[in-house]
Amino acid sequence: MRVLITGGCGFIGSAVVRLAAERGDQILNLDRRRKSSPMPALSAVVGKPGYARLEADISDRSLMRAFFREFKPEAVIHLASAGDEPDESRLFDSEVADAFSVLEASRAHFKSLENDARQRFRIVHAQRADTDSDIAPTPVEAARAAAAALFENWSQAHDLPLVTCIAGDVFGPWQSDTGLFSSMIASLLRGQPFQLDMGGETVRDWLPVNDFATG
């Protein structure tokens, strides 16, 4: 399968890239990170036949349409995210403009497909689970919510085959030092007690990243 993945150098994105490479898919990984930046999470796939990584601004709609025309993906997995973007002025491009660019390139590509190729094509979008908190959303959360709404409504308006994957916190081997498992292991090694947030009530939201990527 020919899979175009945005944000394939990120935490979830790199897990999806690794699994797709193991499956033998042809992968085009589009990510804003500089190609000179080391990516330990992708070391196993670098140099594999059928894998290509490009440093690209996916909010550029003309560029995205060109990628789609040349690569002709059978599936698009949108995992690019603003992350913890400190510059609020960049949030629109990192979330909403990215989403619109991917959707429009997918729409044009989908219209060009026929028969079985059209039936097989899918757009996959990862979305964080909603919370029940009454606290006002942060700018990053607001931008993500706007992008999620755009994906849902635009795909319905144009009858695009969208699959939305929803999860709260996703964990795995390439997590930050402040992640749940990293913090827990560090506490155990230091012989210190480890306290679960909310007494462990959110345990249902803990999901290994490889499980999420496989899904």
Coordinates of C-alpha atoms in Angstrom, one line a residue:
M1 CA 0.0 0.0 0.0
R2 CA 1.2 3.5 -0.8
V3 CA 0.7 5.6 2.4
L4 CA 1.3 9.3 2.8
I5 CA 1.9 10.2 6.5
T6 CA 2.1 13.7 7.8
G7 CA 3.9 14.3 11.0
G8 CA 5.7 10.9 10.6
C9 CA 8.6 12.1 12.8
G10 CA 6.4 12.8 15.8
F11 CA 5.7 10.4 18.7
I12 CA 2.7 8.7 17.3
G13 CA 3.8 9.3 13.7
S14 CA 7.1 7.5 14.1
A15 CA 5.2 4.5 15.5
V16 CA 2.9 4.4 12.5
V17 CA 5.8 4.8 10.1
R18 CA 7.7 1.9 11.8
L19 CA 4.6 -0.4 11.6
A20 CA 3.9 0.5 8.0
A21 CA 7.5 -0.2 7.1
E22 CA 7.4 -3.6 8.8
R23 CA 4.3 -4.3 6.8
G24 CA 6.1 -3.5 3.6
D25 CA 4.1 -0.4 2.7
Q26 CA 5.6 2.4 0.5
I27 CA 5.7 5.4 2.7
L28 CA 6.0 9.1 2.1
N29 CA 6.7 10.8 5.4
L30 CA 6.0 14.6 5.4
D31 CA 7.2 16.5 8.4
R32 CA 8.4 20.0 9.3
R33 CA 11.4 18.8 11.2
R34 CA 14.7 19.4 9.5
K35 CA 16.1 16.4 7.8
S36 CA 19.4 17.0 9.5
S37 CA 17.7 16.5 12.9
P38 CA 18.4 13.0 14.4
M39 CA 15.4 10.8 14.6
P40 CA 16.2 7.8 16.8
A41 CA 12.6 6.6 16.6
L42 CA 13.0 6.2 12.8
S43 CA 16.5 4.7 12.7
A44 CA 15.1 1.3 11.9
V45 CA 13.4 2.4 8.7
V46 CA 15.9 4.9 7.3
G47 CA 17.3 3.5 4.1
K48 CA 14.6 0.9 3.7
P49 CA 13.3 0.5 0.2
G50 CA 10.0 2.2 -0.3
Y51 CA 10.5 4.8 2.5
A52 CA 11.1 8.5 1.9
R53 CA 11.1 11.4 4.3
L54 CA 10.7 15.0 3.1
E55 CA 11.0 18.2 5.1
A56 CA 7.9 20.1 4.1
D57 CA 5.4 22.7 5.2
I58 CA 2.1 20.8 4.7
S59 CA 0.0 24.0 5.1
D60 CA 1.3 24.9 1.6
R61 CA -1.7 23.7 -0.5
S62 CA 0.1 23.8 -3.9
L63 CA 3.0 21.7 -2.5
M64 CA 0.6 19.2 -1.0
R65 CA -1.3 18.8 -4.3
A66 CA 2.0 18.2 -6.0
F67 CA 2.9 15.5 -3.5
F68 CA -0.4 13.8 -4.1
R69 CA -0.1 13.9 -7.9
E70 CA 3.4 12.4 -7.8
F71 CA 3.0 9.8 -5.0
K72 CA -0.6 8.8 -5.7
P73 CA -1.3 7.5 -2.1
E74 CA -3.8 4.8 -1.4
A75 CA -4.2 6.1 2.1
V76 CA -3.5 9.4 3.9
I77 CA -2.7 9.4 7.6
H78 CA -2.7 12.9 9.1
L79 CA -0.7 13.0 12.4
A80 CA 1.0 16.4 12.1
S81 CA 0.4 18.5 15.1
A82 CA 1.5 21.8 16.7
G83 CA 2.6 19.8 19.8
D84 CA 3.6 22.3 22.5
E85 CA 4.0 25.1 20.0
P86 CA 4.8 28.2 22.2
D87 CA 4.2 30.7 19.4
E88 CA 0.4 31.2 19.3
S89 CA 0.7 33.0 16.0
R90 CA 1.8 29.7 14.4
L91 CA -1.0 27.6 15.7
F92 CA -3.3 28.4 12.8
D93 CA -0.8 27.1 10.3
S94 CA 0.2 24.1 12.5
E95 CA -3.3 22.9 13.0
V96 CA -6.1 24.5 11.0
A97 CA -4.2 25.3 7.8
D98 CA -2.5 21.9 7.8
A99 CA -5.9 20.2 8.1
F100 CA -7.4 22.2 5.3
S101 CA -4.4 21.6 3.0
V102 CA -4.5 17.8 3.6
L103 CA -8.3 17.7 3.1
E104 CA -8.1 19.7 -0.2
A105 CA -5.3 17.7 -1.6
S106 CA -7.2 14.5 -0.6
R107 CA -10.4 15.8 -2.2
A108 CA -8.7 16.5 -5.5
H109 CA -6.9 13.1 -5.4
F110 CA -10.1 11.3 -4.5
K111 CA -12.0 12.8 -7.4
S112 CA -9.3 11.5 -9.8
L113 CA -9.6 7.9 -8.6
E114 CA -11.9 5.3 -10.2
N115 CA -13.4 1.9 -9.3
D116 CA -11.4 -0.2 -6.8
A117 CA -8.9 2.6 -6.1
R118 CA -11.7 4.9 -5.1
Q119 CA -13.2 2.3 -2.8
R120 CA -9.9 1.5 -1.1
F121 CA -8.9 5.1 -0.4
R122 CA -9.0 6.4 3.2
I123 CA -8.1 9.5 5.1
V124 CA -7.1 8.8 8.7
H125 CA -7.0 11.5 11.3
A126 CA -5.8 11.2 14.9
Q127 CA -7.7 13.2 17.4
R128 CA -7.3 13.7 21.2
A129 CA -10.3 12.6 23.3
D130 CA -12.5 15.3 24.7
T131 CA -12.3 16.0 28.4
D132 CA -15.1 16.7 30.9
S133 CA -13.2 19.7 32.3
D134 CA -14.9 23.0 32.8
I135 CA -11.6 24.8 32.4
A136 CA -11.2 27.0 29.4
P137 CA -9.2 25.4 26.6
T138 CA -5.6 26.5 26.0
P139 CA -4.8 28.0 22.6
V140 CA -3.3 24.7 21.4
E141 CA -6.4 22.8 22.5
A142 CA -8.7 25.3 20.8
A143 CA -6.7 25.0 17.5
R144 CA -6.8 21.2 17.7
A145 CA -10.6 21.3 18.2
A146 CA -11.0 23.7 15.3
A147 CA -8.9 21.3 13.1
A148 CA -11.0 18.3 14.2
A149 CA -14.2 20.1 13.4
L150 CA -12.9 21.0 10.0
F151 CA -11.9 17.4 9.3
E152 CA -15.4 16.1 10.2
N153 CA -17.4 18.7 8.5
W154 CA -15.3 19.1 5.3
S155 CA -15.2 15.4 4.8
Q156 CA -19.0 15.1 5.2
A157 CA -19.5 18.0 2.8
H158 CA -17.4 16.4 0.1
D159 CA -18.2 12.8 0.9
L160 CA -14.6 11.9 1.7
P161 CA -13.8 8.6 3.3
L162 CA -12.6 9.8 6.7
V163 CA -11.6 7.5 9.6
T164 CA -11.1 9.3 12.9
C165 CA -8.9 7.7 15.6
I166 CA -9.5 9.1 19.1
A167 CA -7.4 8.6 22.2
G168 CA -6.4 10.5 25.3
D169 CA -2.9 9.8 26.5
V170 CA -0.8 7.4 24.4
F171 CA 2.4 5.9 25.8
G172 CA 5.3 4.0 24.4
P173 CA 9.1 3.6 24.3
W174 CA 9.9 7.0 22.8
Q175 CA 8.2 9.2 25.4
S176 CA 9.5 12.2 27.3
D177 CA 11.1 12.0 30.7
T178 CA 8.0 13.4 32.2
G179 CA 5.8 10.7 30.7
L180 CA 3.8 8.4 33.0
F181 CA 6.0 5.3 32.6
S182 CA 9.2 7.3 32.7
S183 CA 8.2 9.0 35.9
M184 CA 7.1 5.8 37.5
I185 CA 10.3 3.9 36.6
A186 CA 12.4 6.8 37.8
S187 CA 10.5 6.9 41.1
L188 CA 10.9 3.2 41.6
L189 CA 14.7 3.4 40.9
R190 CA 15.0 6.1 43.5
G191 CA 13.0 4.2 46.0
Q192 CA 10.4 7.0 46.1
P193 CA 6.6 6.6 46.2
F194 CA 4.7 7.1 42.9
Q195 CA 1.2 8.6 43.0
L196 CA -1.3 8.1 40.2
D197 CA -3.2 11.1 39.1
M198 CA -6.8 11.1 40.3
G199 CA -6.1 7.8 42.1
G200 CA -5.8 5.9 38.8
E201 CA -9.3 6.8 37.7
T202 CA -8.0 7.6 34.2
V203 CA -6.3 4.3 33.7
R204 CA -8.7 3.5 30.9
D205 CA -7.0 6.3 28.8
W206 CA -3.5 4.8 29.0
L207 CA -2.7 3.1 25.7
P208 CA 0.7 1.9 24.4
V209 CA 1.6 3.8 21.3
N210 CA 2.1 0.7 19.2
D211 CA -1.4 -0.4 20.0
F212 CA -2.8 2.9 18.9
A213 CA -0.6 2.9 15.8
T214 CA -1.7 -0.6 14.9
G215 CA -5.3 0.4 15.2

